[in-house]
Amino acid sequence: MRLQLVLGLLFCLTSVAHAAPEPQKAYISVIIDDLGQNLPRDRRVLALPGPVTAAIMPDTPHATEIAREAHRAGKIVILHMPMDPATGPFAWHPHLPIDELEKRLNAALNVVPYTAGINNHMGSRMTAQPAAMAWLMADLQRRQKIFVDSRTSAQTVAAAEAQKIGLASVSRDVFLDDERTEEAILTQLQTAISLARRQGSAVMIGHPYPQTLAVLERELPKLKAQGIDWIDIKMMVSVRGNRAMAAHGKNGRYANSNVN
């Protein structure tokens, strides 16, 4: 009897030792930029079956209306803030003083209500400006809003400045539709899924192009069966804990950062 007990215990320990490890959680967030220009198209974005983030441009004819509709639909709204080389009355440019940047940001936020935060529209030159980005991150922290670095340039310091002060922030991993064909967009979506499995999460940015929406409408409902959790951008901030991914920096610190 004692021998049987010992053998049974050894069997249990061996079974535990050889049990399959728990699969790593894999999370994806989806942001659709450039909303506010076309209501039927934008409403198709809001109809996507999950927590899509609506990034709304302030200098568009339907910015306020689609922000209200997105909010009513339970979607997270962010301001898609124009930054140099973008143009227009709200756009930020490196030569502008901080008080003018603040004035334009305030005006943009007034046009786009219910914002949880902002991401940059274009901005390859603007997001490389340390002083302006440091001011922006401090201002967003004061307003209790998040920042999403669209990473339109490898020289961006935006996420690094956010990280310095502990502002809730994430960075884009994959652009879905630089090439506007369904085949290319599907390939980018699969790249994001593979990345999420490898590093635990992936943030995708796309646009309300018919090809993009067709792929997302078809493929996003399949994520759960593939072991992927589609989460909103605020939850992604929590999942990542403000750490940079491997493509953004090293050891969780963003490149172009002098954080100790």
mmCIF file of N, CA and C in Angstrom, residues 102-233:
data_model
loop_
_atom_site.group_PDB
_atom_site.id
_atom_site.type_symbol
_atom_site.label_atom_id
_atom_site.label_comp_id
_atom_site.label_asym_id
_atom_site.label_seq_id
_atom_site.Cartn_x
_atom_site.Cartn_y
_atom_site.Cartn_z
ATOM 1 N N GLU A 102 -1.015 75.582 -27.222
ATOM 2 C CA GLU A 102 -2.087 75.355 -26.255
ATOM 3 C C GLU A 102 -3.424 75.847 -26.801
ATOM 4 N N LYS A 103 -3.415 77.002 -27.426
ATOM 5 C CA LYS A 103 -4.639 77.557 -27.999
ATOM 6 C C LYS A 103 -5.228 76.611 -29.045
ATOM 7 N N ARG A 104 -4.373 76.059 -29.892
ATOM 8 C CA ARG A 104 -4.843 75.160 -30.947
ATOM 9 C C ARG A 104 -5.327 73.828 -30.369
ATOM 10 N N LEU A 105 -4.656 73.345 -29.355
ATOM 11 C CA LEU A 105 -5.095 72.106 -28.716
ATOM 12 C C LEU A 105 -6.451 72.303 -28.047
ATOM 13 N N ASN A 106 -6.611 73.397 -27.332
ATOM 14 C CA ASN A 106 -7.894 73.687 -26.685
ATOM 15 C C ASN A 106 -9.021 73.767 -27.712
ATOM 16 N N ALA A 107 -8.756 74.434 -28.819
ATOM 17 C CA ALA A 107 -9.769 74.577 -29.865
ATOM 18 C C ALA A 107 -10.136 73.217 -30.455
ATOM 19 N N ALA A 108 -9.122 72.375 -30.668
ATOM 20 C CA ALA A 108 -9.374 71.048 -31.224
ATOM 21 C C ALA A 108 -10.190 70.189 -30.267
ATOM 22 N N LEU A 109 -9.870 70.250 -28.993
ATOM 23 C CA LEU A 109 -10.605 69.467 -27.999
ATOM 24 C C LEU A 109 -12.045 69.957 -27.865
ATOM 25 N N ASN A 110 -12.269 71.231 -28.103
ATOM 26 C CA ASN A 110 -13.640 71.752 -28.074
ATOM 27 C C ASN A 110 -14.469 71.214 -29.239
ATOM 28 N N VAL A 111 -13.823 71.004 -30.372
ATOM 29 C CA VAL A 111 -14.522 70.493 -31.549
ATOM 30 C C VAL A 111 -14.813 69.000 -31.413
ATOM 31 N N VAL A 112 -13.897 68.266 -30.760
ATOM 32 C CA VAL A 112 -14.038 66.811 -30.618
ATOM 33 C C VAL A 112 -14.301 66.485 -29.145
ATOM 34 N N PRO A 113 -15.577 66.368 -28.744
ATOM 35 C CA PRO A 113 -15.890 66.096 -27.340
ATOM 36 C C PRO A 113 -15.651 64.625 -26.975
ATOM 37 N N TYR A 114 -15.695 64.357 -25.679
ATOM 38 C CA TYR A 114 -15.621 63.005 -25.114
ATOM 39 C C TYR A 114 -14.269 62.323 -25.331
ATOM 40 N N THR A 115 -13.219 63.089 -25.527
ATOM 41 C CA THR A 115 -11.922 62.468 -25.815
ATOM 42 C C THR A 115 -11.300 61.862 -24.556
ATOM 43 N N ALA A 116 -10.763 60.649 -24.738
ATOM 44 C CA ALA A 116 -9.979 60.003 -23.676
ATOM 45 C C ALA A 116 -8.510 60.359 -23.795
ATOM 46 N N GLY A 117 -8.123 60.903 -24.949
ATOM 47 C CA GLY A 117 -6.720 61.241 -25.170
ATOM 48 C C GLY A 117 -6.523 61.708 -26.594
ATOM 49 N N ILE A 118 -5.273 61.688 -27.044
ATOM 50 C CA ILE A 118 -4.970 62.119 -28.409
ATOM 51 C C ILE A 118 -3.939 61.187 -29.038
ATOM 52 N N ASN A 119 -3.927 61.199 -30.367
ATOM 53 C CA ASN A 119 -2.782 60.670 -31.109
ATOM 54 C C ASN A 119 -2.458 61.658 -32.208
ATOM 55 N N ASN A 120 -1.265 61.547 -32.752
ATOM 56 C CA ASN A 120 -0.821 62.532 -33.736
ATOM 57 C C ASN A 120 -1.245 62.133 -35.140
ATOM 58 N N HIS A 121 -1.764 63.130 -35.871
ATOM 59 C CA HIS A 121 -2.029 62.993 -37.303
ATOM 60 C C HIS A 121 -0.826 63.550 -38.038
ATOM 61 N N MET A 122 -0.147 62.701 -38.809
ATOM 62 C CA MET A 122 1.133 63.052 -39.425
ATOM 63 C C MET A 122 2.111 63.359 -38.281
ATOM 64 N N GLY A 123 2.780 64.497 -38.312
ATOM 65 C CA GLY A 123 3.583 64.879 -37.149
ATOM 66 C C GLY A 123 5.015 64.419 -37.150
ATOM 67 N N SER A 124 5.540 64.017 -38.304
ATOM 68 C CA SER A 124 6.914 63.512 -38.295
ATOM 69 C C SER A 124 7.917 64.563 -37.831
ATOM 70 N N ARG A 125 7.675 65.831 -38.157
ATOM 71 C CA ARG A 125 8.580 66.881 -37.676
ATOM 72 C C ARG A 125 8.212 67.316 -36.261
ATOM 73 N N MET A 126 6.927 67.389 -35.972
ATOM 74 C CA MET A 126 6.503 67.917 -34.681
ATOM 75 C C MET A 126 6.832 66.970 -33.537
ATOM 76 N N THR A 127 6.651 65.682 -33.751
ATOM 77 C CA THR A 127 6.890 64.742 -32.642
ATOM 78 C C THR A 127 8.377 64.558 -32.342
ATOM 79 N N ALA A 128 9.225 65.172 -33.148
ATOM 80 C CA ALA A 128 10.664 65.138 -32.875
ATOM 81 C C ALA A 128 11.124 66.342 -32.051
ATOM 82 N N GLN A 129 10.175 67.173 -31.591
ATOM 83 C CA GLN A 129 10.510 68.389 -30.845
ATOM 84 C C GLN A 129 10.395 68.114 -29.336
ATOM 85 N N PRO A 130 11.520 67.952 -28.618
ATOM 86 C CA PRO A 130 11.443 67.571 -27.203
ATOM 87 C C PRO A 130 10.678 68.561 -26.333
ATOM 88 N N ALA A 131 10.891 69.858 -26.519
ATOM 89 C CA ALA A 131 10.244 70.838 -25.638
ATOM 90 C C ALA A 131 8.727 70.818 -25.819
ATOM 91 N N ALA A 132 8.268 70.796 -27.066
ATOM 92 C CA ALA A 132 6.838 70.788 -27.325
ATOM 93 C C ALA A 132 6.199 69.488 -26.840
ATOM 94 N N MET A 133 6.886 68.360 -27.054
ATOM 95 C CA MET A 133 6.329 67.077 -26.614
ATOM 96 C C MET A 133 6.312 66.984 -25.085
ATOM 97 N N ALA A 134 7.324 67.525 -24.439
ATOM 98 C CA ALA A 134 7.329 67.528 -22.971
ATOM 99 C C ALA A 134 6.169 68.358 -22.435
ATOM 100 N N TRP A 135 5.925 69.508 -23.070
ATOM 101 C CA TRP A 135 4.782 70.335 -22.630
ATOM 102 C C TRP A 135 3.471 69.593 -22.862
ATOM 103 N N LEU A 136 3.333 68.954 -24.030
ATOM 104 C CA LEU A 136 2.093 68.254 -24.346
ATOM 105 C C LEU A 136 1.813 67.143 -23.338
ATOM 106 N N MET A 137 2.831 66.363 -23.000
ATOM 107 C CA MET A 137 2.603 65.247 -22.081
ATOM 108 C C MET A 137 2.206 65.753 -20.692
ATOM 109 N N ALA A 138 2.823 66.822 -20.255
ATOM 110 C CA ALA A 138 2.444 67.398 -18.957
ATOM 111 C C ALA A 138 1.021 67.932 -18.996
ATOM 112 N N ASP A 139 0.635 68.523 -20.131
ATOM 113 C CA ASP A 139 -0.717 69.057 -20.257
ATOM 114 C C ASP A 139 -1.742 67.929 -20.287
ATOM 115 N N LEU A 140 -1.441 66.847 -20.999
ATOM 116 C CA LEU A 140 -2.348 65.704 -21.029
ATOM 117 C C LEU A 140 -2.471 65.058 -19.657
ATOM 118 N N GLN A 141 -1.389 65.029 -18.923
ATOM 119 C CA GLN A 141 -1.453 64.469 -17.573
ATOM 120 C C GLN A 141 -2.360 65.329 -16.689
ATOM 121 N N ARG A 142 -2.250 66.648 -16.848
ATOM 122 C CA ARG A 142 -3.120 67.557 -16.089
ATOM 123 C C ARG A 142 -4.587 67.325 -16.447
ATOM 124 N N ARG A 143 -4.852 67.042 -17.710
ATOM 125 C CA ARG A 143 -6.223 66.815 -18.170
ATOM 126 C C ARG A 143 -6.692 65.376 -17.931
ATOM 127 N N GLN A 144 -5.792 64.517 -17.463
ATOM 128 C CA GLN A 144 -6.072 63.093 -17.239
ATOM 129 C C GLN A 144 -6.482 62.401 -18.540
ATOM 130 N N LYS A 145 -5.681 62.627 -19.574
ATOM 131 C CA LYS A 145 -5.894 61.996 -20.875
ATOM 132 C C LYS A 145 -4.677 61.173 -21.260
ATOM 133 N N ILE A 146 -4.896 60.189 -22.125
ATOM 134 C CA ILE A 146 -3.812 59.325 -22.574
ATOM 135 C C ILE A 146 -3.198 59.867 -23.858
ATOM 136 N N PHE A 147 -2.030 59.324 -24.216
ATOM 137 C CA PHE A 147 -1.389 59.670 -25.478
ATOM 138 C C PHE A 147 -1.041 58.393 -26.226
ATOM 139 N N VAL A 148 -1.341 58.391 -27.523
ATOM 140 C CA VAL A 148 -0.949 57.295 -28.406
ATOM 141 C C VAL A 148 0.018 57.861 -29.438
ATOM 142 N N ASP A 149 1.245 57.362 -29.431
ATOM 143 C CA ASP A 149 2.239 57.802 -30.413
ATOM 144 C C ASP A 149 2.018 57.001 -31.692
ATOM 145 N N SER A 150 1.597 57.691 -32.743
ATOM 146 C CA SER A 150 1.372 57.019 -34.027
ATOM 147 C C SER A 150 2.677 56.582 -34.680
ATOM 148 N N ARG A 151 3.783 57.116 -34.193
ATOM 149 C CA ARG A 151 5.124 56.751 -34.679
ATOM 150 C C ARG A 151 5.217 56.925 -36.199
ATOM 151 N N THR A 152 4.995 58.153 -36.627
ATOM 152 C CA THR A 152 5.139 58.482 -38.041
ATOM 153 C C THR A 152 6.582 58.774 -38.412
ATOM 154 N N SER A 153 7.469 58.727 -37.426
ATOM 155 C CA SER A 153 8.894 58.988 -37.646
ATOM 156 C C SER A 153 9.707 58.234 -36.609
ATOM 157 N N ALA A 154 10.858 57.725 -37.035
ATOM 158 C CA ALA A 154 11.759 57.061 -36.085
ATOM 159 C C ALA A 154 12.374 58.062 -35.115
ATOM 160 N N GLN A 155 12.292 59.355 -35.446
ATOM 161 C CA GLN A 155 12.853 60.396 -34.581
ATOM 162 C C GLN A 155 11.878 60.882 -33.506
ATOM 163 N N THR A 156 10.719 60.277 -33.412
ATOM 164 C CA THR A 156 9.744 60.714 -32.415
ATOM 165 C C THR A 156 10.307 60.620 -31.003
ATOM 166 N N VAL A 157 10.032 61.663 -30.224
ATOM 167 C CA VAL A 157 10.376 61.637 -28.794
ATOM 168 C C VAL A 157 9.107 61.678 -27.951
ATOM 169 N N ALA A 158 7.949 61.592 -28.603
ATOM 170 C CA ALA A 158 6.679 61.794 -27.905
ATOM 171 C C ALA A 158 6.464 60.755 -26.806
ATOM 172 N N ALA A 159 6.565 59.473 -27.147
ATOM 173 C CA ALA A 159 6.347 58.427 -26.153
ATOM 174 C C ALA A 159 7.422 58.467 -25.069
ATOM 175 N N ALA A 160 8.632 58.826 -25.456
ATOM 176 C CA ALA A 160 9.708 58.933 -24.464
ATOM 177 C C ALA A 160 9.401 60.036 -23.455
ATOM 178 N N GLU A 161 8.876 61.160 -23.926
ATOM 179 C CA GLU A 161 8.523 62.246 -23.006
ATOM 180 C C GLU A 161 7.351 61.839 -22.113
ATOM 181 N N ALA A 162 6.414 61.082 -22.663
ATOM 182 C CA ALA A 162 5.303 60.574 -21.851
ATOM 183 C C ALA A 162 5.831 59.640 -20.767
ATOM 184 N N GLN A 163 6.765 58.784 -21.145
ATOM 185 C CA GLN A 163 7.314 57.811 -20.203
ATOM 186 C C GLN A 163 8.069 58.492 -19.062
ATOM 187 N N LYS A 164 8.720 59.594 -19.372
ATOM 188 C CA LYS A 164 9.489 60.311 -18.338
ATOM 189 C C LYS A 164 8.630 60.731 -17.161
ATOM 190 N N ILE A 165 7.390 61.127 -17.452
ATOM 191 C CA ILE A 165 6.545 61.640 -16.369
ATOM 192 C C ILE A 165 5.456 60.651 -15.970
ATOM 193 N N GLY A 166 5.508 59.457 -16.552
ATOM 194 C CA GLY A 166 4.530 58.438 -16.187
ATOM 195 C C GLY A 166 3.153 58.671 -16.758
ATOM 196 N N LEU A 167 3.070 59.433 -17.867
ATOM 197 C CA LEU A 167 1.771 59.626 -18.506
ATOM 198 C C LEU A 167 1.315 58.314 -19.145
ATOM 199 N N ALA A 168 0.060 57.973 -18.978
ATOM 200 C CA ALA A 168 -0.496 56.769 -19.599
ATOM 201 C C ALA A 168 -0.383 56.880 -21.114
ATOM 202 N N SER A 169 0.354 55.964 -21.717
ATOM 203 C CA SER A 169 0.686 56.111 -23.130
ATOM 204 C C SER A 169 0.996 54.754 -23.745
ATOM 205 N N VAL A 170 0.732 54.622 -25.044
ATOM 206 C CA VAL A 170 1.169 53.456 -25.812
ATOM 207 C C VAL A 170 1.645 53.937 -27.177
ATOM 208 N N SER A 171 2.325 53.043 -27.890
ATOM 209 C CA SER A 171 2.817 53.361 -29.225
ATOM 210 C C SER A 171 2.291 52.366 -30.243
ATOM 211 N N ARG A 172 2.097 52.861 -31.436
ATOM 212 C CA ARG A 172 1.621 52.036 -32.540
ATOM 213 C C ARG A 172 2.675 51.003 -32.928
ATOM 214 N N ASP A 173 2.199 49.785 -33.233
ATOM 215 C CA ASP A 173 3.084 48.733 -33.721
ATOM 216 C C ASP A 173 2.952 48.514 -35.226
ATOM 217 N N VAL A 174 1.722 48.496 -35.732
ATOM 218 C CA VAL A 174 1.480 48.115 -37.130
ATOM 219 C C VAL A 174 0.515 49.109 -37.777
ATOM 220 N N PHE A 175 0.906 49.635 -38.949
ATOM 221 C CA PHE A 175 -0.042 50.343 -39.811
ATOM 222 C C PHE A 175 -0.683 49.305 -40.729
ATOM 223 N N LEU A 176 -2.003 49.294 -40.762
ATOM 224 C CA LEU A 176 -2.703 48.261 -41.514
ATOM 225 C C LEU A 176 -2.738 48.513 -43.019
ATOM 226 N N ASP A 177 -2.817 49.769 -43.418
ATOM 227 C CA ASP A 177 -3.229 50.021 -44.796
ATOM 228 C C ASP A 177 -2.382 51.052 -45.528
ATOM 229 N N ASP A 178 -1.065 50.992 -45.341
ATOM 230 C CA ASP A 178 -0.210 51.820 -46.185
ATOM 231 C C ASP A 178 -0.412 51.442 -47.651
ATOM 232 N N GLU A 179 -0.695 50.162 -47.889
ATOM 233 C CA GLU A 179 -1.050 49.685 -49.231
ATOM 234 C C GLU A 179 -2.532 49.326 -49.205
ATOM 235 N N ARG A 180 -3.320 49.973 -50.045
ATOM 236 C CA ARG A 180 -4.775 49.857 -49.969
ATOM 237 C C ARG A 180 -5.321 48.714 -50.824
ATOM 238 N N THR A 181 -4.886 47.506 -50.527
ATOM 239 C CA THR A 181 -5.504 46.326 -51.123
ATOM 240 C C THR A 181 -5.884 45.392 -49.980
ATOM 241 N N GLU A 182 -6.948 44.627 -50.180
ATOM 242 C CA GLU A 182 -7.374 43.727 -49.114
ATOM 243 C C GLU A 182 -6.300 42.701 -48.794
ATOM 244 N N GLU A 183 -5.570 42.256 -49.819
ATOM 245 C CA GLU A 183 -4.517 41.265 -49.587
ATOM 246 C C GLU A 183 -3.417 41.832 -48.695
ATOM 247 N N ALA A 184 -2.998 43.062 -48.982
ATOM 248 C CA ALA A 184 -1.938 43.681 -48.191
ATOM 249 C C ALA A 184 -2.417 43.974 -46.769
ATOM 250 N N ILE A 185 -3.651 44.419 -46.634
ATOM 251 C CA ILE A 185 -4.198 44.734 -45.310
ATOM 252 C C ILE A 185 -4.335 43.467 -44.477
ATOM 253 N N LEU A 186 -4.762 42.381 -45.104
ATOM 254 C CA LEU A 186 -4.844 41.105 -44.384
ATOM 255 C C LEU A 186 -3.465 40.652 -43.929
ATOM 256 N N THR A 187 -2.467 40.845 -44.770
ATOM 257 C CA THR A 187 -1.095 40.497 -44.377
ATOM 258 C C THR A 187 -0.649 41.302 -43.176
ATOM 259 N N GLN A 188 -0.962 42.593 -43.147
ATOM 260 C CA GLN A 188 -0.594 43.435 -42.002
ATOM 261 C C GLN A 188 -1.339 43.016 -40.740
ATOM 262 N N LEU A 189 -2.610 42.640 -40.893
ATOM 263 C CA LEU A 189 -3.361 42.151 -39.738
ATOM 264 C C LEU A 189 -2.735 40.879 -39.199
ATOM 265 N N GLN A 190 -2.330 39.988 -40.067
ATOM 266 C CA GLN A 190 -1.675 38.752 -39.634
ATOM 267 C C GLN A 190 -0.330 39.040 -38.984
ATOM 268 N N THR A 191 0.364 40.065 -39.483
ATOM 269 C CA THR A 191 1.615 40.495 -38.844
ATOM 270 C C THR A 191 1.353 40.960 -37.421
ATOM 271 N N ALA A 192 0.279 41.727 -37.233
ATOM 272 C CA ALA A 192 -0.076 42.212 -35.894
ATOM 273 C C ALA A 192 -0.434 41.050 -34.969
ATOM 274 N N ILE A 193 -1.156 40.070 -35.477
ATOM 275 C CA ILE A 193 -1.525 38.906 -34.669
ATOM 276 C C ILE A 193 -0.281 38.138 -34.247
ATOM 277 N N SER A 194 0.640 37.928 -35.175
ATOM 278 C CA SER A 194 1.892 37.237 -34.847
ATOM 279 C C SER A 194 2.697 38.018 -33.817
ATOM 280 N N LEU A 195 2.722 39.341 -33.976
ATOM 281 C CA LEU A 195 3.440 40.181 -33.031
ATOM 282 C C LEU A 195 2.812 40.113 -31.645
ATOM 283 N N ALA A 196 1.489 40.122 -31.596
ATOM 284 C CA ALA A 196 0.792 40.028 -30.306
ATOM 285 C C ALA A 196 1.116 38.709 -29.614
ATOM 286 N N ARG A 197 1.187 37.639 -30.363
ATOM 287 C CA ARG A 197 1.538 36.342 -29.763
ATOM 288 C C ARG A 197 2.979 36.341 -29.258
ATOM 289 N N ARG A 198 3.858 37.031 -29.978
ATOM 290 C CA ARG A 198 5.280 37.023 -29.620
ATOM 291 C C ARG A 198 5.580 37.933 -28.431
ATOM 292 N N GLN A 199 4.989 39.134 -28.425
ATOM 293 C CA GLN A 199 5.341 40.099 -27.378
ATOM 294 C C GLN A 199 4.201 40.387 -26.405
ATOM 295 N N GLY A 200 3.059 39.740 -26.631
ATOM 296 C CA GLY A 200 1.934 39.871 -25.715
ATOM 297 C C GLY A 200 0.862 40.846 -26.141
ATOM 298 N N SER A 201 1.197 41.785 -27.020
ATOM 299 C CA SER A 201 0.209 42.781 -27.440
ATOM 300 C C SER A 201 0.647 43.447 -28.734
ATOM 301 N N ALA A 202 -0.330 44.018 -29.426
ATOM 302 C CA ALA A 202 -0.043 44.790 -30.633
ATOM 303 C C ALA A 202 -1.097 45.875 -30.791
ATOM 304 N N VAL A 203 -0.647 47.073 -31.132
ATOM 305 C CA VAL A 203 -1.529 48.211 -31.390
ATOM 306 C C VAL A 203 -1.518 48.483 -32.890
ATOM 307 N N MET A 204 -2.700 48.397 -33.496
ATOM 308 C CA MET A 204 -2.831 48.602 -34.935
ATOM 309 C C MET A 204 -3.528 49.930 -35.207
ATOM 310 N N ILE A 205 -3.067 50.616 -36.248
ATOM 311 C CA ILE A 205 -3.738 51.818 -36.725
ATOM 312 C C ILE A 205 -4.110 51.613 -38.185
ATOM 313 N N GLY A 206 -5.377 51.898 -38.501
ATOM 314 C CA GLY A 206 -5.844 51.844 -39.877
ATOM 315 C C GLY A 206 -6.665 53.075 -40.191
ATOM 316 N N HIS A 207 -7.255 53.077 -41.369
ATOM 317 C CA HIS A 207 -8.036 54.212 -41.842
ATOM 318 C C HIS A 207 -9.365 53.696 -42.387
ATOM 319 N N PRO A 208 -10.356 54.559 -42.510
ATOM 320 C CA PRO A 208 -11.681 54.093 -42.918
ATOM 321 C C PRO A 208 -11.806 53.872 -44.422
ATOM 322 N N TYR A 209 -10.811 53.231 -45.008
ATOM 323 C CA TYR A 209 -10.879 52.890 -46.416
ATOM 324 C C TYR A 209 -11.818 51.693 -46.594
ATOM 325 N N PRO A 210 -12.517 51.598 -47.695
ATOM 326 C CA PRO A 210 -13.393 50.444 -47.914
ATOM 327 C C PRO A 210 -12.664 49.109 -47.792
ATOM 328 N N GLN A 211 -11.431 49.048 -48.295
ATOM 329 C CA GLN A 211 -10.678 47.790 -48.239
ATOM 330 C C GLN A 211 -10.340 47.424 -46.792
ATOM 331 N N THR A 212 -9.952 48.426 -45.998
ATOM 332 C CA THR A 212 -9.620 48.176 -44.597
ATOM 333 C C THR A 212 -10.840 47.690 -43.834
ATOM 334 N N LEU A 213 -11.959 48.364 -44.037
ATOM 335 C CA LEU A 213 -13.170 48.001 -43.315
ATOM 336 C C LEU A 213 -13.666 46.619 -43.729
ATOM 337 N N ALA A 214 -13.526 46.272 -44.997
ATOM 338 C CA ALA A 214 -13.941 44.942 -45.446
ATOM 339 C C ALA A 214 -13.132 43.856 -44.744
ATOM 340 N N VAL A 215 -11.820 44.061 -44.635
ATOM 341 C CA VAL A 215 -10.968 43.073 -43.957
ATOM 342 C C VAL A 215 -11.312 42.992 -42.482
ATOM 343 N N LEU A 216 -11.460 44.132 -41.832
ATOM 344 C CA LEU A 216 -11.742 44.132 -40.396
ATOM 345 C C LEU A 216 -13.105 43.522 -40.094
ATOM 346 N N GLU A 217 -14.093 43.849 -40.895
ATOM 347 C CA GLU A 217 -15.424 43.268 -40.688
ATOM 348 C C GLU A 217 -15.396 41.749 -40.802
ATOM 349 N N ARG A 218 -14.569 41.254 -41.691
ATOM 350 C CA ARG A 218 -14.491 39.813 -41.915
ATOM 351 C C ARG A 218 -13.610 39.102 -40.891
ATOM 352 N N GLU A 219 -12.507 39.739 -40.499
ATOM 353 C CA GLU A 219 -11.485 39.045 -39.720
ATOM 354 C C GLU A 219 -11.558 39.285 -38.208
ATOM 355 N N LEU A 220 -12.004 40.456 -37.783
ATOM 356 C CA LEU A 220 -11.997 40.732 -36.347
ATOM 357 C C LEU A 220 -12.872 39.766 -35.546
ATOM 358 N N PRO A 221 -14.034 39.348 -36.060
ATOM 359 C CA PRO A 221 -14.827 38.389 -35.290
ATOM 360 C C PRO A 221 -14.140 37.038 -35.092
ATOM 361 N N LYS A 222 -13.082 36.770 -35.849
ATOM 362 C CA LYS A 222 -12.368 35.495 -35.750
ATOM 363 C C LYS A 222 -11.262 35.509 -34.692
ATOM 364 N N LEU A 223 -10.955 36.684 -34.132
ATOM 365 C CA LEU A 223 -9.811 36.805 -33.234
ATOM 366 C C LEU A 223 -9.927 35.901 -32.014
ATOM 367 N N LYS A 224 -11.094 35.861 -31.412
ATOM 368 C CA LYS A 224 -11.272 35.096 -30.179
ATOM 369 C C LYS A 224 -10.928 33.631 -30.390
ATOM 370 N N ALA A 225 -11.378 33.083 -31.514
ATOM 371 C CA ALA A 225 -11.101 31.678 -31.811
ATOM 372 C C ALA A 225 -9.617 31.428 -32.052
ATOM 373 N N GLN A 226 -8.870 32.491 -32.362
ATOM 374 C CA GLN A 226 -7.429 32.376 -32.568
ATOM 375 C C GLN A 226 -6.646 32.656 -31.290
ATOM 376 N N GLY A 227 -7.367 32.825 -30.185
ATOM 377 C CA GLY A 227 -6.705 33.069 -28.912
ATOM 378 C C GLY A 227 -6.254 34.497 -28.706
ATOM 379 N N ILE A 228 -6.835 35.433 -29.442
ATOM 380 C CA ILE A 228 -6.469 36.846 -29.354
ATOM 381 C C ILE A 228 -7.596 37.613 -28.670
ATOM 382 N N ASP A 229 -7.264 38.401 -27.676
ATOM 383 C CA ASP A 229 -8.247 39.255 -27.005
ATOM 384 C C ASP A 229 -8.174 40.663 -27.601
ATOM 385 N N TRP A 230 -9.298 41.134 -28.151
ATOM 386 C CA TRP A 230 -9.394 42.491 -28.686
ATOM 387 C C TRP A 230 -9.838 43.397 -27.549
ATOM 388 N N ILE A 231 -8.966 44.311 -27.152
ATOM 389 C CA ILE A 231 -9.224 45.175 -26.001
ATOM 390 C C ILE A 231 -9.179 46.639 -26.427
ATOM 391 N N ASP A 232 -9.783 47.510 -25.603
ATOM 392 C CA ASP A 232 -9.771 48.930 -25.949
ATOM 393 C C ASP A 232 -8.420 49.544 -25.602
ATOM 394 N N ILE A 233 -8.203 50.740 -26.104
ATOM 395 C CA ILE A 233 -6.868 51.337 -26.009
ATOM 396 C C ILE A 233 -6.512 51.695 -24.568
#
